[in-house]
Amino acid sequence: MINVNRLVKTFGATRAVDDVTFDVKPGEVLGFLGPNGAGKSTTIRMITCFLTPDSGTVNVDGHDTQLDSIEVRKLIGYLPENNPLYMDMDVTDYLNYIAEVRRIPGGRRKARVDEVIDICSLGAVRFKAIGELSKGFRQRVGLSQTLLHDPGFLILDEPTSGLDPTQIIEIRNLIREIGKEKAVMLSTHILPEVEATCDRVIIINKGKIAIEGGTNDLSRKAEGEAILHAAIKGPAPEIETKLSALEGADSAAVEKEIAPGHCRYIVRSAHGVDLSEQVFNAVVSNKWILTELSLEAVTLEDVFLQLTRSEESGA
Amino acid sequence: MYNIWTITKREFRSYFGSPVAYIFLVVFLLVSNWLYFQNFFLIGEASLRALFFYLPIIFIIIVPAITMRLWAEERKLGTIEILFTLPLNDSEAVIGKFIASFLFLTLNILLTLSIPITLSAIGNPDAGPMIGGYVGVLLIGGAYISIGLFASSITDNQIVAFIIGVVACFFIYIVGDAFIVMRAPGVLAQLFQFLGLAAHFQNIERGVIDSRDIIYYLSVIIFFISLTVAYIQQRR
């Protein structure tokens, strides 16, 4: 369990992290989300003992990062932002070096390095210099390094940045696989990533936690309106008035004319109100023809944009 | 100790990860041998005085080139973040890197042993000053390396680290040089002579190994290693 308690870090005049408090529980994948420069990496660097907080504490399984730094580092596997690696080293040499610093005893070291190479599918490149590898393979090397000492906590700072879509999927699957046994905290500014991999999300903006909750809760929590798209064949003005008159509907308007007498309408309602049934009934009772009906799902993206935008207008 | 040795091994091997190390060794050997032998046959003296005169000056250029990448590269690549989140102390990493560079410099110096071996074959050199000279060269080299190590820790640019290193080594070398000391006013002259690397080297080069000189060099090394550790900690 990682307890982050009232963490503050200032660089010059900017408060990069401003009174951040949260927990990472065992067995969960926590998404740490925020726009660039929100303070994600700074927070992570304080958890991993790379930076010292100005105030506040981080506690990892009972060890304080400032008082008991070495113990904390033993418990954490960390992939820093941009996946830094020694380009001139072989994959195996590099893993051996990390394993040595991690005090994996000489007898078990080779077996463990082989295991990790296997988990991350690095077999084909194990004797190549890291500098010669493609970005996807480098990312696996970075990830394999975090697994060597079988840590209870994995902290990954933007693990998929700069990868192509296939590589992203591979890395995500790998993270989810690993996340079954460990507590994983991953930061990202890509929203679908959180929806694809995380159980819980913390959205951070301008150094403060903006919102915290389960991935599904958050989408539900999104304030604003529900939007329904309906394509209907029939007389446009009549449809418009009848749809706006539906109970709960705020407005209805032609979105786009598909063909003469066949339009796409947009029906807006308060958040949480599902008008699809009523729209369908109206179509049936008026003997129009319904060709399409869809509810625009509120995504995490909307929550995110809303939060970051309202913060900005407030500031 | 274990951690220091792990870091040292990685650093030392990384010198040989590219052809640079071999080029380095060859250039160093060519330059030092040339500077030594250009006057050797004119003077006709079976001693290493000329070598020990030139080596500290060659080091002013060579040592910062050895040390420039130690921290600057870690910063540039970002691997410093890996290094300082591994379970080891800052000082262990700093000392490990110092030792790696020192071993590489020692390797360079060992290759100049061809000169005293040649001398012993053709003449009858005095062993005392030769041994003293090599001890002195190692000490002065270690002092330069600690300075270069610090220079490398304050930047992420290797060229900047190199230039700062050269200037700092040059400065601390000439401060104790007779040329400066003779022109400085009384109290300062003594201070300069005490601080300068060169003045302490002159004793050892004569074959006189004085504990004060050894303590002086070790102090310089410890001072700059501590400064590096302090600087790295303060940046975090």
Coordinates of C-alpha atoms in Angstrom, one line a residue:
Chain A
M1 CA 0.0 0.0 0.0
I2 CA 1.3 3.4 -1.0
N3 CA 0.1 6.4 1.1
V4 CA 0.7 9.8 -0.4
N5 CA -0.1 12.4 2.2
R6 CA -0.3 16.1 1.6
L7 CA 2.6 16.2 -0.9
V8 CA 3.9 19.6 -2.0
K9 CA 6.8 20.4 -4.4
T10 CA 7.7 23.8 -5.6
F11 CA 10.0 24.7 -8.5
G12 CA 10.8 28.4 -8.2
A13 CA 7.5 30.2 -8.2
T14 CA 5.4 27.3 -9.6
R15 CA 3.8 24.8 -7.3
A16 CA 4.2 21.7 -9.4
V17 CA 2.4 19.5 -6.8
D18 CA 0.1 21.2 -4.4
D19 CA -1.3 19.3 -1.4
V20 CA -1.8 15.9 -3.1
T21 CA -3.2 13.0 -1.0
F22 CA -4.1 9.5 -2.3
D23 CA -3.5 5.8 -1.8
V24 CA -2.5 3.0 -4.1
K25 CA -3.9 -0.3 -2.9
P26 CA -2.5 -3.7 -3.6
G27 CA -4.0 -5.5 -6.6
E28 CA -5.3 -2.4 -8.4
V29 CA -4.2 -0.6 -11.5
L30 CA -4.4 3.1 -10.8
G31 CA -4.4 5.6 -13.6
F32 CA -2.8 8.9 -13.0
L33 CA -4.2 11.3 -15.5
G34 CA -3.6 14.9 -16.3
P35 CA -2.6 17.3 -19.1
N36 CA 1.1 17.8 -19.7
G37 CA 2.7 19.8 -16.9
A38 CA 0.0 18.9 -14.4
G39 CA 2.5 17.5 -11.9
K40 CA 2.1 13.8 -12.7
S41 CA 5.8 13.1 -13.1
T42 CA 6.8 15.3 -10.2
T43 CA 4.4 13.3 -7.9
I44 CA 5.8 10.0 -9.2
R45 CA 9.4 11.1 -8.8
M46 CA 8.6 11.9 -5.1
I47 CA 7.1 8.5 -4.6
T48 CA 10.1 6.8 -6.2
C49 CA 12.6 8.8 -4.1
F50 CA 14.1 10.7 -7.0
L51 CA 12.8 14.0 -5.7
T52 CA 12.4 15.1 -2.2
P53 CA 9.1 16.7 -1.3
D54 CA 9.0 20.2 0.2
S55 CA 6.4 19.0 2.6
G56 CA 4.1 16.0 3.0
T57 CA 5.1 12.3 3.2
V58 CA 5.0 9.2 1.1
N59 CA 4.8 5.9 2.8
V60 CA 5.3 2.6 1.0
D61 CA 4.3 -0.5 3.0
G62 CA 5.2 1.3 6.2
H63 CA 8.5 2.8 4.9
D64 CA 8.8 6.5 4.6
T65 CA 10.5 7.7 1.4
Q66 CA 12.7 10.2 3.2
L67 CA 13.6 8.3 6.3
D68 CA 13.9 4.8 4.8
S69 CA 14.6 5.6 1.1
I70 CA 16.6 2.5 0.3
E71 CA 13.8 0.1 1.6
V72 CA 11.2 2.0 -0.4
R73 CA 13.3 1.7 -3.6
K74 CA 13.5 -2.1 -3.0
L75 CA 9.7 -2.4 -3.0
I76 CA 9.2 -0.4 -6.2
G77 CA 9.7 -1.1 -9.9
Y78 CA 9.9 2.2 -11.7
L79 CA 9.8 3.1 -15.4
P80 CA 10.6 6.8 -15.7
E81 CA 9.1 9.1 -18.3
N82 CA 10.6 8.7 -21.8
N83 CA 12.1 5.3 -20.8
P84 CA 15.8 6.2 -20.3
L85 CA 18.2 3.5 -21.1
Y86 CA 22.0 3.1 -21.6
M87 CA 22.1 2.9 -25.3
D88 CA 25.5 1.3 -25.6
M89 CA 24.7 -1.7 -23.4
D90 CA 23.4 -5.1 -24.5
V91 CA 19.9 -6.0 -23.3
T92 CA 21.2 -8.9 -21.2
D93 CA 24.1 -6.8 -19.8
Y94 CA 21.8 -4.1 -18.8
L95 CA 19.4 -6.5 -17.0
N96 CA 22.3 -8.2 -15.3
Y97 CA 23.5 -4.9 -14.1
I98 CA 20.1 -3.9 -12.7
A99 CA 19.8 -7.4 -11.1
E100 CA 23.2 -6.9 -9.5
V101 CA 22.3 -3.6 -8.0
R102 CA 18.9 -5.1 -6.9
R103 CA 20.9 -7.8 -5.1
I104 CA 19.5 -10.7 -6.8
P105 CA 22.0 -13.4 -5.7
G106 CA 24.5 -14.5 -8.3
G107 CA 23.1 -18.0 -8.5
R108 CA 19.5 -16.9 -9.3
R109 CA 20.4 -13.9 -11.4
K110 CA 20.7 -15.6 -14.7
A111 CA 17.5 -17.5 -14.3
R112 CA 15.6 -14.4 -13.2
V113 CA 17.0 -12.4 -16.1
D114 CA 15.9 -15.2 -18.5
E115 CA 12.4 -15.2 -16.9
V116 CA 12.0 -11.5 -17.3
I117 CA 13.2 -11.6 -20.9
D118 CA 10.6 -14.3 -21.4
I119 CA 7.8 -12.3 -19.8
C120 CA 8.6 -9.3 -22.0
S121 CA 9.3 -11.3 -25.2
L122 CA 12.8 -10.0 -25.6
G123 CA 14.4 -13.3 -26.6
A124 CA 15.0 -12.2 -30.1
V125 CA 17.0 -9.2 -29.2
R126 CA 18.7 -10.2 -25.9
F127 CA 22.2 -9.8 -27.2
K128 CA 21.7 -6.6 -29.2
A129 CA 22.7 -3.2 -28.1
I130 CA 19.8 -1.3 -26.7
G131 CA 20.5 1.6 -29.0
E132 CA 19.9 -0.6 -32.0
L133 CA 16.4 -1.6 -30.9
S134 CA 13.1 -0.2 -32.1
K135 CA 11.1 1.9 -29.8
G136 CA 8.7 -0.9 -28.9
F137 CA 11.5 -3.2 -27.9
R138 CA 13.1 -0.5 -25.9
Q139 CA 9.9 0.0 -24.0
R140 CA 9.9 -3.7 -23.2
V141 CA 13.5 -3.5 -22.0
G142 CA 12.4 -0.6 -19.7
L143 CA 9.5 -2.6 -18.5
S144 CA 11.5 -5.8 -17.9
Q145 CA 13.9 -3.8 -15.8
T146 CA 11.1 -2.9 -13.4
L147 CA 10.1 -6.5 -13.0
L148 CA 13.5 -8.0 -12.1
H149 CA 13.2 -7.9 -8.4
D150 CA 9.6 -8.9 -8.4
P151 CA 8.4 -5.7 -6.7
G152 CA 5.0 -5.3 -5.1
F153 CA 4.5 -1.9 -6.7
L154 CA 5.0 -0.9 -10.3
I155 CA 5.1 2.8 -11.1
L156 CA 5.1 3.5 -14.8
D157 CA 5.3 7.1 -16.1
E158 CA 3.7 7.3 -19.5
P159 CA 4.5 3.7 -20.5
T160 CA 3.0 3.9 -24.0
S161 CA 4.1 7.3 -25.1
G162 CA 5.6 7.4 -28.6
L163 CA 4.6 3.9 -29.5
D164 CA 2.6 2.9 -32.6
P165 CA -0.9 1.5 -32.0
T166 CA 0.0 -2.2 -32.2
Q167 CA 2.9 -1.7 -29.7
I168 CA 0.5 0.3 -27.5
I169 CA -1.9 -2.7 -27.4
E170 CA 1.0 -5.1 -26.6
I171 CA 2.3 -3.0 -23.8
R172 CA -1.2 -2.5 -22.4
N173 CA -1.8 -6.2 -22.4
L174 CA 1.5 -6.7 -20.7
I175 CA 0.6 -4.1 -18.0
R176 CA -2.8 -5.7 -17.4
E177 CA -1.1 -9.1 -17.1
I178 CA 1.3 -7.8 -14.6
G179 CA -1.4 -5.8 -12.8
K180 CA -3.1 -9.0 -11.8
E181 CA -0.6 -9.6 -9.0
K182 CA 0.8 -6.2 -8.2
A183 CA -0.3 -2.7 -7.5
V184 CA 0.3 -0.7 -10.6
M185 CA 0.3 3.1 -10.9
L186 CA 0.5 4.4 -14.4
S187 CA 0.5 8.0 -15.5
T188 CA -0.8 9.1 -18.9
H189 CA -2.3 12.0 -20.7
I190 CA -4.1 9.6 -23.1
L191 CA -7.6 8.9 -22.0
P192 CA -8.5 5.7 -23.8
E193 CA -5.5 4.2 -22.1
V194 CA -7.0 4.7 -18.6
E195 CA -10.3 3.3 -19.8
A196 CA -8.5 0.3 -21.3
T197 CA -6.2 -0.5 -18.4
C198 CA -7.1 1.1 -15.1
D199 CA -9.5 0.2 -12.3
R200 CA -9.3 3.5 -10.7
V201 CA -8.4 7.0 -11.9
I202 CA -7.0 10.1 -10.3
I203 CA -7.2 13.2 -12.5
I204 CA -4.6 15.8 -11.6
N205 CA -4.5 19.3 -12.9
K206 CA -2.2 22.2 -12.0
G207 CA -0.7 20.2 -9.2
K208 CA -4.0 19.4 -7.5
I209 CA -6.3 16.3 -7.6
A210 CA -9.3 17.3 -9.6
I211 CA -11.2 14.1 -9.3
E212 CA -10.8 10.6 -8.0
G213 CA -12.8 7.5 -8.6
G214 CA -13.5 4.2 -10.4
T215 CA -13.1 4.4 -14.1
N216 CA -16.8 3.7 -14.6
D217 CA -18.0 6.0 -11.9
L218 CA -16.2 8.9 -13.5
S219 CA -17.9 8.6 -16.8
R220 CA -21.2 8.5 -15.0
K221 CA -20.3 11.4 -12.8
A222 CA -19.8 13.6 -15.9
E223 CA -22.0 16.6 -15.6
G224 CA -23.8 18.1 -18.5
E225 CA -26.4 16.9 -21.0
A226 CA -27.2 13.6 -22.6
I227 CA -27.4 13.8 -26.4
L228 CA -29.5 11.5 -28.6
H229 CA -29.1 11.3 -32.3
A230 CA -32.2 10.1 -34.3
A231 CA -32.6 9.8 -38.0
I232 CA -36.3 9.8 -38.9
K233 CA -38.2 9.9 -42.2
G234 CA -41.2 12.2 -42.0
P235 CA -42.2 15.9 -42.0
A236 CA -39.4 17.8 -40.4
P237 CA -41.2 20.8 -38.7
E238 CA -43.7 18.4 -37.1
I239 CA -41.1 16.0 -35.9
E240 CA -39.0 18.9 -34.4
T241 CA -41.9 20.2 -32.4
K242 CA -43.1 16.8 -31.2
L243 CA -39.6 15.8 -30.2
S244 CA -39.0 19.0 -28.2
A245 CA -42.3 18.5 -26.5
L246 CA -41.2 15.1 -25.1
E247 CA -41.1 15.0 -21.4
G248 CA -37.6 15.7 -20.2
A249 CA -36.3 17.0 -23.5
D250 CA -34.6 20.3 -23.4
S251 CA -34.5 20.9 -27.2
A252 CA -34.7 19.0 -30.5
A253 CA -33.4 20.3 -33.8
V254 CA -32.5 19.1 -37.3
E255 CA -28.9 18.2 -37.2
K256 CA -28.5 17.3 -40.9
E257 CA -30.7 16.6 -43.8
I258 CA -29.9 13.2 -45.2
A259 CA -32.4 13.3 -48.1
P260 CA -35.6 15.2 -48.7
G261 CA -38.0 14.2 -45.9
H262 CA -35.3 12.3 -44.1
C263 CA -33.4 14.2 -41.4
R264 CA -31.1 13.5 -38.6
Y265 CA -32.3 15.1 -35.4
I266 CA -30.4 15.9 -32.2
V267 CA -32.3 15.7 -29.0
R268 CA -30.8 17.2 -25.9
S269 CA -31.8 16.4 -22.3
A270 CA -30.6 16.8 -18.8
H271 CA -27.8 14.5 -17.8
G272 CA -28.9 11.0 -16.9
V273 CA -32.2 11.1 -18.7
D274 CA -32.5 8.5 -21.5
L275 CA -35.0 9.6 -24.1
S276 CA -34.6 6.8 -26.5
E277 CA -37.7 4.9 -25.6
Q278 CA -39.9 8.0 -25.8
V279 CA -38.4 9.0 -29.1
F280 CA -39.1 5.5 -30.4
N281 CA -42.7 5.6 -29.1
A282 CA -43.3 9.0 -30.7
V283 CA -42.0 7.7 -34.0
V284 CA -44.3 4.7 -33.8
S285 CA -47.4 6.6 -32.8
N286 CA -46.9 9.2 -35.6
K287 CA -46.1 6.5 -38.2
W288 CA -42.8 8.0 -39.1
I289 CA -39.9 5.8 -40.0
L290 CA -36.9 5.5 -37.7
T291 CA -33.6 4.7 -39.4
E292 CA -31.1 5.4 -36.7
L293 CA -31.1 6.0 -33.0
S294 CA -28.0 6.4 -30.9
L295 CA -27.1 7.8 -27.5
E296 CA -23.9 9.8 -27.4
A297 CA -22.0 8.2 -24.5
V298 CA -20.2 10.6 -22.2
T299 CA -16.6 9.5 -22.2
L300 CA -13.9 10.1 -19.7
E301 CA -12.6 12.5 -22.3
D302 CA -15.6 14.8 -21.6
V303 CA -15.0 14.6 -17.9
F304 CA -11.4 15.4 -18.4
L305 CA -12.0 18.3 -20.7
Q306 CA -14.7 19.7 -18.5
L307 CA -12.6 19.6 -15.5
T308 CA -9.5 21.1 -17.0
R309 CA -11.5 23.8 -18.8
S310 CA -13.5 24.8 -15.7
E311 CA -10.2 25.0 -13.7
E312 CA -8.8 27.3 -16.3
S313 CA -11.8 29.6 -16.4
G314 CA -11.8 29.7 -12.7
A315 CA -8.1 30.7 -12.5
Chain B
M1 CA 31.1 -1.5 -1.1
Y2 CA 29.2 -4.0 -3.1
N3 CA 27.2 -1.2 -4.8
I4 CA 30.2 0.9 -5.5
W5 CA 31.9 -2.0 -7.2
T6 CA 28.7 -2.7 -9.3
I7 CA 28.7 0.9 -10.5
T8 CA 32.4 0.9 -11.1
K9 CA 32.2 -2.3 -13.3
R10 CA 29.4 -0.8 -15.4
E11 CA 31.1 2.5 -15.9
F12 CA 34.5 1.0 -16.7
R13 CA 33.0 -1.4 -19.2
S14 CA 31.1 1.4 -20.8
Y15 CA 34.4 3.1 -21.7
F16 CA 35.0 0.1 -24.0
G17 CA 31.5 0.1 -25.3
S18 CA 32.6 2.2 -28.2
P19 CA 35.9 2.6 -30.0
V20 CA 36.5 5.9 -28.2
A21 CA 38.4 4.2 -25.4
Y22 CA 40.9 2.6 -27.8
I23 CA 41.4 5.8 -29.7
F24 CA 41.9 7.5 -26.4
L25 CA 44.6 5.0 -25.3
V26 CA 46.4 5.3 -28.6
V27 CA 46.4 9.1 -28.7
F28 CA 47.5 9.3 -25.1
L29 CA 50.4 6.9 -25.7
L30 CA 51.5 8.7 -28.9
V31 CA 51.4 12.2 -27.2
S32 CA 53.1 11.2 -24.0
N33 CA 55.8 9.2 -25.8
W34 CA 56.4 11.9 -28.3
L35 CA 56.7 14.6 -25.7
Y36 CA 59.1 12.4 -23.7
F37 CA 61.3 11.2 -26.5
Q38 CA 61.6 14.4 -28.5
N39 CA 64.3 15.7 -26.2
F40 CA 65.4 12.3 -24.8
F41 CA 68.4 11.8 -27.1
L42 CA 69.4 15.5 -26.8
I43 CA 69.6 15.4 -23.0
G44 CA 70.8 11.8 -22.9
E45 CA 69.6 11.3 -19.3
A46 CA 68.1 8.0 -18.1
S47 CA 65.4 9.5 -16.0
L48 CA 61.7 10.1 -16.3
R49 CA 61.7 13.7 -15.2
A50 CA 60.5 14.9 -18.6
L51 CA 57.6 12.4 -18.5
F52 CA 56.6 13.5 -15.1
F53 CA 56.8 17.1 -16.2
Y54 CA 54.5 16.6 -19.2
L55 CA 52.0 14.1 -17.8
P56 CA 50.2 16.5 -15.4
I57 CA 49.9 19.0 -18.3
I58 CA 48.6 16.3 -20.6
F59 CA 46.1 15.4 -17.9
I60 CA 44.6 18.8 -18.0
I61 CA 43.1 17.9 -21.3
I62 CA 42.9 14.2 -21.0
V63 CA 41.2 13.8 -17.6
P64 CA 38.2 16.0 -18.3
A65 CA 37.7 14.1 -21.5
I66 CA 37.6 10.9 -19.4
T67 CA 35.2 12.3 -16.9
M68 CA 33.0 14.5 -19.0
R69 CA 30.4 11.8 -19.7
L70 CA 30.1 10.4 -16.1
W71 CA 27.1 12.5 -15.1
A72 CA 26.4 14.7 -18.1
E73 CA 25.4 11.6 -20.1
E74 CA 23.2 10.2 -17.3
R75 CA 21.4 13.5 -17.2
K76 CA 21.1 13.8 -20.9
L77 CA 19.7 10.2 -21.4
G78 CA 17.6 10.5 -18.2
T79 CA 19.2 7.3 -16.8
I80 CA 20.1 9.3 -13.7
E81 CA 16.5 8.8 -12.8
I82 CA 16.9 5.0 -13.0
L83 CA 20.2 5.2 -11.1
F84 CA 18.9 7.2 -8.2
T85 CA 15.7 5.1 -7.8
L86 CA 17.8 1.9 -7.5
P87 CA 18.5 0.9 -3.9
L88 CA 21.9 2.6 -3.5
N89 CA 23.2 5.8 -1.8
D90 CA 24.1 8.8 -3.8
S91 CA 27.7 8.7 -2.5
E92 CA 28.0 5.0 -3.6
A93 CA 27.1 6.0 -7.2
V94 CA 29.5 9.0 -7.1
I95 CA 32.4 7.0 -5.7
G96 CA 31.7 4.1 -8.1
K97 CA 32.0 6.5 -11.0
F98 CA 35.2 8.1 -9.6
I99 CA 36.9 4.7 -9.3
A100 CA 35.9 3.7 -12.8
S101 CA 37.5 6.8 -14.3
F102 CA 40.5 6.4 -12.0
L103 CA 41.0 2.8 -13.2
F104 CA 40.7 4.0 -16.8
L105 CA 43.3 6.7 -16.2
T106 CA 45.5 4.1 -14.4
L107 CA 45.3 1.9 -17.5
N108 CA 46.6 4.8 -19.6
I109 CA 49.4 5.4 -17.1
L110 CA 50.3 1.7 -17.0
L111 CA 50.9 1.8 -20.7
T112 CA 53.6 4.5 -20.3
L113 CA 55.5 1.9 -18.3
S114 CA 57.1 1.0 -21.6
I115 CA 59.3 4.0 -21.2
P116 CA 60.9 3.1 -17.8
I117 CA 61.2 -0.5 -19.1
T118 CA 63.1 0.8 -22.2
L119 CA 65.2 3.0 -19.9
S120 CA 66.2 0.1 -17.7
A121 CA 67.2 -1.9 -20.8
I122 CA 69.5 0.8 -22.1
G123 CA 70.7 2.7 -19.0
N124 CA 70.7 2.5 -15.3
P125 CA 67.9 4.8 -14.0
D126 CA 67.3 5.5 -10.4
A127 CA 64.3 3.6 -9.2
G128 CA 63.3 5.9 -6.4
P129 CA 62.3 9.0 -8.4
M130 CA 60.5 6.7 -10.9
I131 CA 58.3 5.1 -8.3
G132 CA 57.7 8.4 -6.6
G133 CA 56.9 10.0 -9.9
Y134 CA 54.3 7.3 -10.7
V135 CA 52.7 7.6 -7.3
G136 CA 52.6 11.3 -7.8
V137 CA 51.1 11.0 -11.3
L138 CA 48.4 8.7 -9.9
L139 CA 47.6 11.1 -7.1
I140 CA 47.5 14.2 -9.3
G141 CA 45.4 12.2 -11.8
G142 CA 42.9 11.2 -9.1
A143 CA 42.7 14.9 -8.0
Y144 CA 41.9 15.9 -11.6
I145 CA 39.3 13.2 -11.9
S146 CA 37.5 14.4 -8.8
I147 CA 37.4 17.9 -10.3
G148 CA 36.2 16.5 -13.7
L149 CA 33.6 14.4 -11.9
F150 CA 32.2 17.5 -10.3
A151 CA 32.3 19.5 -13.5
S152 CA 30.3 16.7 -15.2
S153 CA 27.7 16.7 -12.5
I154 CA 26.6 20.3 -12.9
T155 CA 25.6 20.0 -16.6
D156 CA 23.9 17.7 -19.0
N157 CA 26.2 18.8 -21.8
Q158 CA 29.4 16.8 -22.2
I159 CA 31.2 19.6 -24.0
V160 CA 30.4 22.1 -21.3
A161 CA 31.5 19.5 -18.7
F162 CA 34.8 19.1 -20.6
I163 CA 35.5 22.8 -20.9
I164 CA 34.6 23.5 -17.2
G165 CA 36.8 20.5 -16.3
V166 CA 39.8 21.8 -18.3
V167 CA 39.5 25.3 -17.0
A168 CA 39.2 24.1 -13.4
C169 CA 42.1 21.7 -13.7
F170 CA 44.3 24.3 -15.4
F171 CA 43.5 26.8 -12.8
I172 CA 44.3 24.6 -9.8
Y173 CA 47.4 23.4 -11.6
I174 CA 48.9 26.9 -12.3
V175 CA 47.9 28.4 -8.9
G176 CA 50.8 26.7 -7.3
D177 CA 53.2 27.1 -10.2
A178 CA 56.4 29.1 -9.5
F179 CA 55.4 31.7 -12.1
I180 CA 52.3 32.7 -10.1
V181 CA 53.6 32.1 -6.6
M182 CA 56.6 34.4 -7.2
R183 CA 54.4 37.3 -8.3
A184 CA 51.7 37.0 -5.7
P185 CA 51.9 39.0 -2.5
G186 CA 53.3 37.3 0.7
V187 CA 50.4 35.6 2.3
L188 CA 48.6 34.8 -0.9
A189 CA 51.8 33.2 -2.3
Q190 CA 51.9 30.7 0.6
L191 CA 48.2 30.0 0.1
F192 CA 48.6 29.5 -3.6
Q193 CA 51.5 27.3 -3.1
F194 CA 49.6 25.2 -0.7
L195 CA 46.5 25.0 -2.9
G196 CA 48.1 24.4 -6.2
L197 CA 48.5 20.9 -7.5
A198 CA 51.8 21.5 -9.2
A199 CA 53.8 22.6 -6.1
H200 CA 52.9 19.4 -4.3
F201 CA 53.8 17.4 -7.3
Q202 CA 57.3 18.8 -7.5
N203 CA 58.2 17.2 -4.2
I204 CA 57.0 13.8 -5.1
E205 CA 58.6 14.0 -8.6
R206 CA 62.0 14.4 -6.9
G207 CA 61.3 11.1 -5.1
V208 CA 60.4 12.6 -1.8
I209 CA 57.1 11.2 -0.7
D210 CA 55.9 13.5 2.0
S211 CA 52.8 12.6 3.9
R212 CA 51.6 16.2 3.7
D213 CA 51.5 16.0 -0.1
I214 CA 49.7 12.7 0.0
I215 CA 47.2 14.1 2.5
Y216 CA 46.8 17.2 0.3
Y217 CA 45.9 15.1 -2.8
L218 CA 43.5 12.9 -0.9
S219 CA 41.9 16.0 0.6
V220 CA 41.3 17.4 -2.9
I221 CA 39.8 14.1 -4.0
I222 CA 37.5 13.8 -1.0
F223 CA 36.5 17.5 -1.2
F224 CA 35.4 17.3 -4.8
I225 CA 33.7 13.9 -4.4
S226 CA 31.7 15.4 -1.4
L227 CA 31.0 18.5 -3.4
T228 CA 29.6 16.3 -6.2
V229 CA 27.4 14.3 -3.8
A230 CA 26.2 17.5 -2.1
Y231 CA 25.4 19.1 -5.5
I232 CA 23.5 16.0 -6.7
Q233 CA 21.5 15.9 -3.4
Q234 CA 20.7 19.6 -3.5
R235 CA 19.3 19.3 -7.1
R236 CA 16.8 16.8 -5.9

